[in-house]
């Protein structure tokens, strides 16, 4: 009987099929595309590959719980239950996993499949193109993350079931998660992770958001990590803004579309559009995603002028030379040097683009 029961447990096909959004519901006009997934390495077909391990964070009891110290008020904070839910169909494929009727479904399975396919895609791009191996492990990735407090806190706007929706996504190095979780008394995590929260829209349905967060993992914790450096005008947040802009650029390059977050943004317009011209000092700003559009716009100009392969190579090789506190002007010099390494014509075109965007002498000061 045990042998019969084991034989009835589906296992993933050698080339398992699934339907996903290649980009997002807006860009793809709601049309799913059949793709071949990387075959999971788990025996029962859970969505774990050599490069990612996807967990659904279910709105159920059993997740991490803490009682942070809020003075005289006693409040418990509950994190959703991390669980790998998706399994293959009887034929070894995953075609039965489709988007739910409600995009804000906090336990939907489609988010798992989207995350699994697109993280594998991003990993293979960076490794296959640049030989990047620092992320050659099963990076944990959570979808549908929500929290609940007891008693419910009205200012957090919990749903009828008490769970609080959060509209965001992030790459969390271990150190960053420890700081974030400590605010709520939640435990640290064993490794870096990608965490997609669940709000009124499912951020995991947007491939370019997944590519953006994965690129943050590629950037890592040894480059572009200081919050600000002191210059003659005060605190300059060039480093974290370029971290955001480079993440935008590679998300756009992988997908071939300069609009980031078309699904999760307002009215399908997206969060940012790298094809919109940005220059220094006019487009320097205090908010890192907004200022990130500066280098994102520069790199997309290189992409259009030099072609994807050349622009990607320049961007990645420059990134490898960035430090924790690289400024825009220093980044521009490094980009130019990497372009000149290719050939004189590429260097000349790159210099022209950098000058047009005001990058080579980028200083955060405009005439009064």
CSV table of C-alpha atoms in Angstrom, one decimal:
chain,number,residue,atom,x,y,z
A,1,UNK,CA,0.0,0.0,0.0
A,2,UNK,CA,2.9,2.4,0.8
A,3,UNK,CA,4.3,1.8,-2.7
A,4,UNK,CA,1.0,2.6,-4.3
A,5,UNK,CA,0.6,5.8,-2.3
A,6,UNK,CA,4.2,6.9,-3.3
A,7,UNK,CA,3.4,6.2,-6.9
A,8,UNK,CA,0.4,8.5,-6.6
A,9,UNK,CA,2.4,11.5,-5.5
A,10,UNK,CA,3.0,13.7,-8.6
A,11,UNK,CA,6.6,14.6,-9.4
A,12,UNK,CA,7.8,17.3,-11.7
A,13,UNK,CA,8.2,16.5,-15.4
A,14,UNK,CA,11.7,16.8,-16.8
A,15,UNK,CA,10.6,19.9,-18.6
A,16,UNK,CA,7.6,21.1,-16.5
A,17,UNK,CA,5.2,23.6,-18.2
A,18,UNK,CA,3.5,26.5,-16.5
A,19,UNK,CA,1.5,29.6,-17.6
A,20,UNK,CA,2.8,33.0,-16.4
A,21,UNK,CA,2.9,36.7,-17.2
A,22,UNK,CA,6.1,37.3,-19.2
A,23,UNK,CA,5.9,40.9,-17.9
A,24,UNK,CA,2.8,41.7,-15.9
A,25,UNK,CA,-1.0,41.8,-16.4
A,26,UNK,CA,-0.9,45.3,-17.8
A,27,UNK,CA,1.9,44.9,-20.3
A,28,UNK,CA,0.7,41.4,-21.4
A,29,UNK,CA,-3.0,42.6,-21.5
A,30,UNK,CA,-4.0,39.8,-19.2
A,31,UNK,CA,-2.7,37.1,-21.5
A,32,UNK,CA,-0.7,34.3,-20.0
A,33,UNK,CA,2.2,32.6,-21.8
A,34,UNK,CA,3.2,29.0,-21.5
A,35,UNK,CA,6.8,28.5,-20.5
A,36,UNK,CA,9.1,25.7,-19.4
A,37,UNK,CA,10.1,26.0,-15.8
A,38,UNK,CA,13.5,25.0,-14.5
A,39,UNK,CA,12.8,21.5,-13.1
A,40,UNK,CA,12.6,21.7,-9.3
A,41,UNK,CA,15.3,19.9,-7.3
A,42,UNK,CA,12.8,18.9,-4.6
A,43,UNK,CA,11.5,15.3,-4.8
A,44,UNK,CA,7.8,16.4,-4.5
A,45,UNK,CA,8.0,19.3,-7.0
A,46,UNK,CA,8.0,22.1,-4.5
A,47,UNK,CA,9.3,25.2,-6.2
A,48,UNK,CA,12.9,25.0,-5.2
A,49,UNK,CA,15.7,25.2,-7.7
A,50,UNK,CA,19.4,25.6,-7.2
A,51,UNK,CA,18.9,29.4,-7.4
A,52,UNK,CA,15.6,30.1,-5.5
A,53,UNK,CA,13.4,28.6,-2.9
A,54,UNK,CA,9.9,30.1,-3.0
A,55,UNK,CA,7.6,30.2,0.0
A,56,UNK,CA,4.0,31.3,0.2
A,57,UNK,CA,3.3,33.3,3.4
A,58,UNK,CA,-0.2,32.1,4.3
A,59,UNK,CA,-2.6,34.0,6.4
A,60,UNK,CA,-2.7,31.2,9.0
A,61,UNK,CA,-1.6,30.7,12.5
A,62,UNK,CA,1.8,29.1,13.1
A,63,UNK,CA,4.1,31.8,11.8
A,64,UNK,CA,6.7,33.7,13.8
A,65,UNK,CA,5.1,35.5,16.7
A,66,UNK,CA,6.6,38.2,19.0
A,67,UNK,CA,5.5,40.6,21.7
A,68,UNK,CA,7.5,43.8,21.2
A,69,UNK,CA,7.9,46.2,24.0
A,70,UNK,CA,5.5,49.1,23.4
A,71,UNK,CA,5.5,50.4,26.9
A,72,UNK,CA,2.3,49.8,28.9
A,73,UNK,CA,0.6,48.3,25.9
A,74,UNK,CA,0.8,44.6,25.3
A,75,UNK,CA,0.6,43.7,21.6
A,76,UNK,CA,1.5,40.5,19.9
A,77,UNK,CA,2.7,40.6,16.3
A,78,UNK,CA,2.2,37.6,14.1
A,79,UNK,CA,3.9,36.9,10.8
A,80,UNK,CA,2.1,34.8,8.2
A,81,UNK,CA,3.0,31.1,7.9
A,82,UNK,CA,5.8,30.4,5.5
A,83,UNK,CA,5.0,27.3,3.5
A,84,UNK,CA,5.8,25.9,0.0
A,85,UNK,CA,2.3,25.1,-1.3
A,86,UNK,CA,2.5,24.6,-5.1
A,87,UNK,CA,2.9,21.0,-6.3
A,88,UNK,CA,2.9,19.7,-9.8
A,89,UNK,CA,-0.3,18.3,-11.4
A,90,UNK,CA,-0.7,14.6,-12.0
A,91,UNK,CA,1.1,14.9,-15.3
A,92,UNK,CA,4.1,16.7,-13.8
A,93,UNK,CA,3.3,20.1,-15.1
A,94,UNK,CA,2.0,23.2,-13.3
A,95,UNK,CA,-0.6,24.4,-15.7
A,96,UNK,CA,-3.5,24.3,-13.2
A,97,UNK,CA,-1.9,27.2,-11.3
A,98,UNK,CA,-3.6,30.3,-12.7
A,99,UNK,CA,-4.2,33.8,-11.4
A,100,UNK,CA,-7.0,34.1,-8.8
A,101,UNK,CA,-10.1,36.2,-9.4
A,102,UNK,CA,-9.0,38.6,-6.8
A,103,UNK,CA,-5.5,40.1,-7.3
A,104,UNK,CA,-5.2,40.8,-3.6
A,105,UNK,CA,-5.8,37.1,-2.6
A,106,UNK,CA,-3.3,36.7,0.3
A,107,UNK,CA,-2.8,33.0,-0.2
A,108,UNK,CA,-2.8,32.6,-4.0
A,109,UNK,CA,-0.5,30.1,-5.6
A,110,UNK,CA,0.1,31.9,-8.9
A,111,UNK,CA,2.5,34.3,-7.0
A,112,UNK,CA,4.7,31.3,-6.2
A,113,UNK,CA,5.0,30.3,-9.9
A,114,UNK,CA,5.7,33.9,-11.0
A,115,UNK,CA,8.5,34.3,-8.4
A,116,UNK,CA,10.0,30.9,-9.2
A,117,UNK,CA,10.2,31.5,-13.0
A,118,UNK,CA,11.4,35.0,-12.9
A,119,UNK,CA,14.1,34.6,-10.2
A,120,UNK,CA,15.5,31.7,-12.2
A,121,UNK,CA,15.4,33.9,-15.3
A,122,UNK,CA,17.3,36.7,-13.6
A,123,UNK,CA,19.9,34.4,-12.1
A,124,UNK,CA,20.5,32.7,-15.5
A,125,UNK,CA,20.9,36.2,-17.1
A,126,UNK,CA,23.5,37.4,-14.7
A,127,UNK,CA,25.4,34.1,-14.6
A,128,UNK,CA,25.1,33.3,-18.3
A,129,UNK,CA,26.0,36.8,-19.4
A,130,UNK,CA,28.7,37.9,-16.9
A,131,UNK,CA,29.7,34.6,-15.2
A,132,UNK,CA,28.3,36.0,-11.9
A,133,UNK,CA,28.2,33.2,-9.4
A,134,UNK,CA,27.8,34.9,-6.0
A,135,UNK,CA,24.1,33.9,-6.0
A,136,UNK,CA,24.6,30.3,-6.8
A,137,UNK,CA,22.4,29.1,-4.0
A,138,UNK,CA,18.7,28.7,-3.3
A,139,UNK,CA,17.9,32.2,-2.3
A,140,UNK,CA,14.7,32.3,-0.2
A,141,UNK,CA,11.9,34.3,-1.7
A,142,UNK,CA,8.6,34.9,0.1
A,143,UNK,CA,5.3,36.0,-1.6
A,144,UNK,CA,2.0,37.2,-0.1
A,145,UNK,CA,3.6,38.5,3.1
A,146,UNK,CA,1.3,40.1,5.6
A,147,UNK,CA,1.3,40.6,9.4
A,148,UNK,CA,-1.4,40.6,12.1
A,149,UNK,CA,-1.5,42.2,15.5
A,150,UNK,CA,-3.5,41.3,18.6
A,151,UNK,CA,-5.3,43.4,19.4
A,152,UNK,CA,-5.7,44.9,15.9
A,153,UNK,CA,-4.3,48.3,15.4
A,154,UNK,CA,-6.7,50.5,13.5
A,155,UNK,CA,-4.1,52.8,12.1
A,156,UNK,CA,-2.5,49.8,10.2
A,157,UNK,CA,-5.9,49.4,8.4
A,158,UNK,CA,-6.2,45.6,8.9
A,159,UNK,CA,-8.6,43.6,6.8
A,160,UNK,CA,-11.7,41.9,8.2
A,161,UNK,CA,-9.6,38.9,9.2
A,162,UNK,CA,-7.1,41.1,11.0
A,163,UNK,CA,-4.3,40.7,8.5
A,164,UNK,CA,-2.5,43.9,7.4
A,165,UNK,CA,-1.7,44.3,3.7
A,166,UNK,CA,1.5,45.9,2.7
A,167,UNK,CA,2.2,47.2,-0.9
A,168,UNK,CA,5.9,46.7,-1.3
A,169,UNK,CA,8.7,44.4,-2.2
A,170,UNK,CA,12.3,44.3,-1.1
A,171,UNK,CA,15.6,42.5,-1.1
A,172,UNK,CA,16.6,42.0,2.5
A,173,UNK,CA,20.2,41.2,3.4
A,174,UNK,CA,20.3,39.3,6.6
A,175,UNK,CA,21.5,42.5,8.4
A,176,UNK,CA,18.6,44.6,7.1
A,177,UNK,CA,16.0,42.0,8.0
A,178,UNK,CA,17.4,41.8,11.5
A,179,UNK,CA,17.0,45.6,11.9
A,180,UNK,CA,13.5,45.6,10.4
A,181,UNK,CA,12.3,42.6,12.3
A,182,UNK,CA,13.7,43.8,15.6
A,183,UNK,CA,11.2,46.7,15.5
A,184,UNK,CA,8.5,44.1,15.9
A,185,UNK,CA,10.4,41.7,18.1
A,186,UNK,CA,10.5,39.1,15.2
A,187,UNK,CA,13.4,36.7,14.9
A,188,UNK,CA,16.3,37.2,12.4
A,189,UNK,CA,16.6,35.1,9.2
A,190,UNK,CA,19.4,32.7,8.4
A,191,UNK,CA,20.2,34.2,5.0
A,192,UNK,CA,19.5,37.1,2.6
A,193,UNK,CA,16.0,36.9,1.1
A,194,UNK,CA,13.6,38.5,-1.3
A,195,UNK,CA,10.3,39.4,0.4
A,196,UNK,CA,7.2,40.4,-1.5
A,197,UNK,CA,4.4,41.8,0.6
A,198,UNK,CA,0.8,41.5,-0.3
A,199,UNK,CA,-1.4,44.6,-0.5
A,200,UNK,CA,-4.2,45.6,-2.9
A,201,UNK,CA,-2.0,44.3,-5.7
A,202,UNK,CA,0.3,41.4,-5.9
A,203,UNK,CA,3.8,42.7,-6.5
A,204,UNK,CA,4.9,39.2,-7.6
A,205,UNK,CA,2.8,39.5,-10.7
A,206,UNK,CA,5.2,42.2,-12.0
A,207,UNK,CA,8.3,40.5,-13.5
A,208,UNK,CA,10.3,43.8,-13.7
A,209,UNK,CA,9.8,44.3,-9.9
A,210,UNK,CA,11.2,40.8,-9.4
A,211,UNK,CA,14.2,41.6,-11.6
A,212,UNK,CA,14.7,44.9,-9.8
A,213,UNK,CA,14.8,43.2,-6.4
A,214,UNK,CA,17.1,40.4,-7.7
A,215,UNK,CA,19.5,43.0,-9.0
A,216,UNK,CA,19.7,44.5,-5.5
A,217,UNK,CA,20.9,41.0,-4.5
A,218,UNK,CA,23.5,41.1,-7.3
A,219,UNK,CA,24.7,44.6,-6.1
A,220,UNK,CA,25.0,43.0,-2.6
A,221,UNK,CA,26.1,44.6,0.6
A,222,UNK,CA,29.6,45.7,-0.4
A,223,UNK,CA,28.7,48.3,-3.0
A,224,UNK,CA,26.5,51.4,-3.0
A,225,UNK,CA,25.4,50.7,0.6
A,226,UNK,CA,26.1,53.9,2.6
A,227,UNK,CA,23.0,56.0,3.1
A,228,UNK,CA,24.8,59.2,2.3
A,229,UNK,CA,28.2,60.8,2.0
A,230,UNK,CA,29.1,64.3,3.0
A,231,UNK,CA,29.8,66.7,0.2
A,232,UNK,CA,30.1,70.5,0.1
A,233,UNK,CA,26.4,70.9,0.1
A,234,UNK,CA,25.5,68.4,2.9
A,235,UNK,CA,24.4,64.8,2.6
A,236,UNK,CA,24.6,63.2,-0.8
A,237,UNK,CA,22.6,60.0,-1.3
A,238,UNK,CA,24.2,59.1,-4.7
A,239,UNK,CA,25.1,55.6,-3.6
A,240,UNK,CA,21.7,54.3,-2.6
A,241,UNK,CA,20.0,56.1,-5.5
A,242,UNK,CA,22.4,54.4,-8.0
A,243,UNK,CA,21.6,51.1,-6.3
A,244,UNK,CA,18.0,51.8,-7.2
A,245,UNK,CA,18.7,53.1,-10.7
A,246,UNK,CA,21.0,50.1,-11.6
A,247,UNK,CA,18.3,47.7,-10.3
A,248,UNK,CA,15.8,49.5,-12.6
A,249,UNK,CA,18.2,49.4,-15.6
A,250,UNK,CA,18.8,45.6,-15.5
A,251,UNK,CA,15.1,45.0,-14.9
A,252,UNK,CA,14.3,47.0,-18.0
A,253,UNK,CA,17.1,45.4,-20.0
A,254,UNK,CA,16.2,41.8,-19.2
A,255,UNK,CA,12.5,42.5,-20.2
A,256,UNK,CA,13.3,44.9,-23.0
A,257,UNK,CA,10.9,47.6,-21.6
A,258,UNK,CA,12.1,50.8,-19.8
A,259,UNK,CA,8.9,51.1,-17.8
A,260,UNK,CA,9.3,49.7,-14.3
A,261,UNK,CA,6.3,48.6,-12.3
A,262,UNK,CA,3.5,49.0,-14.9
A,263,UNK,CA,1.2,46.7,-12.9
A,264,UNK,CA,1.9,48.0,-9.4
A,265,UNK,CA,2.0,51.6,-10.5
A,266,UNK,CA,-0.9,54.0,-11.0
A,267,UNK,CA,-3.2,53.4,-13.9
A,268,UNK,CA,-0.7,51.2,-15.8
A,269,UNK,CA,1.7,54.1,-16.1
A,270,UNK,CA,4.3,52.4,-14.0
A,271,UNK,CA,6.5,53.6,-11.2
A,272,UNK,CA,9.4,54.9,-13.3
A,273,UNK,CA,10.2,55.2,-17.0
A,274,UNK,CA,13.9,55.1,-17.9
A,275,UNK,CA,13.2,56.4,-21.4
A,276,UNK,CA,12.3,59.8,-19.8
A,277,UNK,CA,15.4,62.0,-20.0
A,278,UNK,CA,17.1,62.8,-16.7
A,279,UNK,CA,20.2,64.9,-16.1
A,280,UNK,CA,22.4,66.3,-13.3
A,281,UNK,CA,21.9,68.5,-11.4
A,282,UNK,CA,18.2,69.1,-12.5
A,283,UNK,CA,17.1,65.6,-11.5
A,284,UNK,CA,19.0,65.1,-8.3
A,285,UNK,CA,16.6,64.5,-5.5
A,286,UNK,CA,16.3,63.4,-1.8
A,287,UNK,CA,14.2,60.3,-2.5
A,288,UNK,CA,16.5,57.4,-3.7
A,289,UNK,CA,14.1,55.9,-6.3
A,290,UNK,CA,13.5,59.3,-7.8
A,291,UNK,CA,17.2,60.2,-8.0
A,292,UNK,CA,17.9,56.6,-9.2
A,293,UNK,CA,16.1,57.6,-12.5
A,294,UNK,CA,19.2,59.7,-13.2
A,295,UNK,CA,21.6,56.8,-13.7
A,296,UNK,CA,18.8,54.6,-15.0
A,297,UNK,CA,18.1,57.2,-17.7
A,298,UNK,CA,21.8,57.3,-18.6
A,299,UNK,CA,22.1,53.6,-18.9
A,300,UNK,CA,19.0,53.3,-21.0
A,301,UNK,CA,20.4,55.9,-23.3
A,302,UNK,CA,23.5,53.7,-23.6
A,303,UNK,CA,21.2,50.7,-24.2
A,304,UNK,CA,19.5,52.5,-27.1
A,305,UNK,CA,22.7,53.9,-28.6
A,306,UNK,CA,25.0,50.9,-28.3
A,307,UNK,CA,22.7,48.0,-28.1
A,308,UNK,CA,21.7,45.8,-25.2
A,309,UNK,CA,24.8,43.6,-25.0
A,310,UNK,CA,27.3,46.4,-25.0
A,311,UNK,CA,25.3,48.6,-22.6
A,312,UNK,CA,24.8,45.7,-20.2
A,313,UNK,CA,28.5,44.9,-20.2
A,314,UNK,CA,29.5,48.5,-19.5
A,315,UNK,CA,27.0,48.7,-16.7
A,316,UNK,CA,27.9,45.4,-15.1
A,317,UNK,CA,31.7,45.9,-15.4
A,318,UNK,CA,31.3,49.4,-13.9
A,319,UNK,CA,29.2,48.1,-11.0
A,320,UNK,CA,32.0,45.6,-10.2
A,321,UNK,CA,34.3,48.6,-9.6
A,322,UNK,CA,31.8,50.6,-7.5
A,323,UNK,CA,32.4,51.1,-3.8
A,324,UNK,CA,30.1,51.6,-0.9
A,325,UNK,CA,30.0,55.3,-1.4
A,326,UNK,CA,30.5,55.9,-5.1
A,327,UNK,CA,29.1,59.2,-6.3
A,328,UNK,CA,27.5,60.0,-9.7
A,329,UNK,CA,30.6,61.8,-11.0
A,330,UNK,CA,32.9,58.9,-10.0
A,331,UNK,CA,30.4,56.4,-11.5
A,332,UNK,CA,30.4,58.4,-14.8
A,333,UNK,CA,34.2,58.2,-15.0
A,334,UNK,CA,34.1,54.4,-14.4
A,335,UNK,CA,31.4,54.0,-17.0
A,336,UNK,CA,33.5,55.9,-19.5
A,337,UNK,CA,36.6,53.9,-18.8
A,338,UNK,CA,34.7,50.6,-19.3
A,339,UNK,CA,33.3,51.9,-22.6
A,340,UNK,CA,36.8,52.9,-23.7
A,341,UNK,CA,38.0,49.4,-23.0
A,342,UNK,CA,35.7,48.1,-25.7
A,343,UNK,CA,36.9,50.4,-28.5
A,344,UNK,CA,37.4,54.1,-29.3
A,345,UNK,CA,34.0,54.5,-31.0
A,346,UNK,CA,32.1,53.1,-28.0
A,347,UNK,CA,34.1,55.3,-25.7
A,348,UNK,CA,33.3,58.4,-27.8
A,349,UNK,CA,29.5,57.7,-27.9
A,350,UNK,CA,29.5,57.0,-24.2
A,351,UNK,CA,31.3,60.3,-23.4
A,352,UNK,CA,28.7,62.2,-25.5
A,353,UNK,CA,25.8,60.5,-23.6
A,354,UNK,CA,27.4,61.1,-20.2
A,355,UNK,CA,27.9,64.8,-21.1
A,356,UNK,CA,24.4,65.1,-22.4
A,357,UNK,CA,23.1,63.8,-19.1
A,358,UNK,CA,25.5,66.1,-17.1
A,359,UNK,CA,27.1,63.1,-15.4
A,360,UNK,CA,30.8,63.7,-15.9
A,361,UNK,CA,30.8,66.8,-13.8
A,362,UNK,CA,27.7,65.9,-11.7
A,363,UNK,CA,27.4,68.3,-8.8
A,364,UNK,CA,24.3,68.9,-6.7
A,365,UNK,CA,24.1,72.6,-7.4
A,366,UNK,CA,22.0,74.7,-9.7
A,367,UNK,CA,22.2,78.5,-10.4
A,368,UNK,CA,19.9,80.4,-8.2
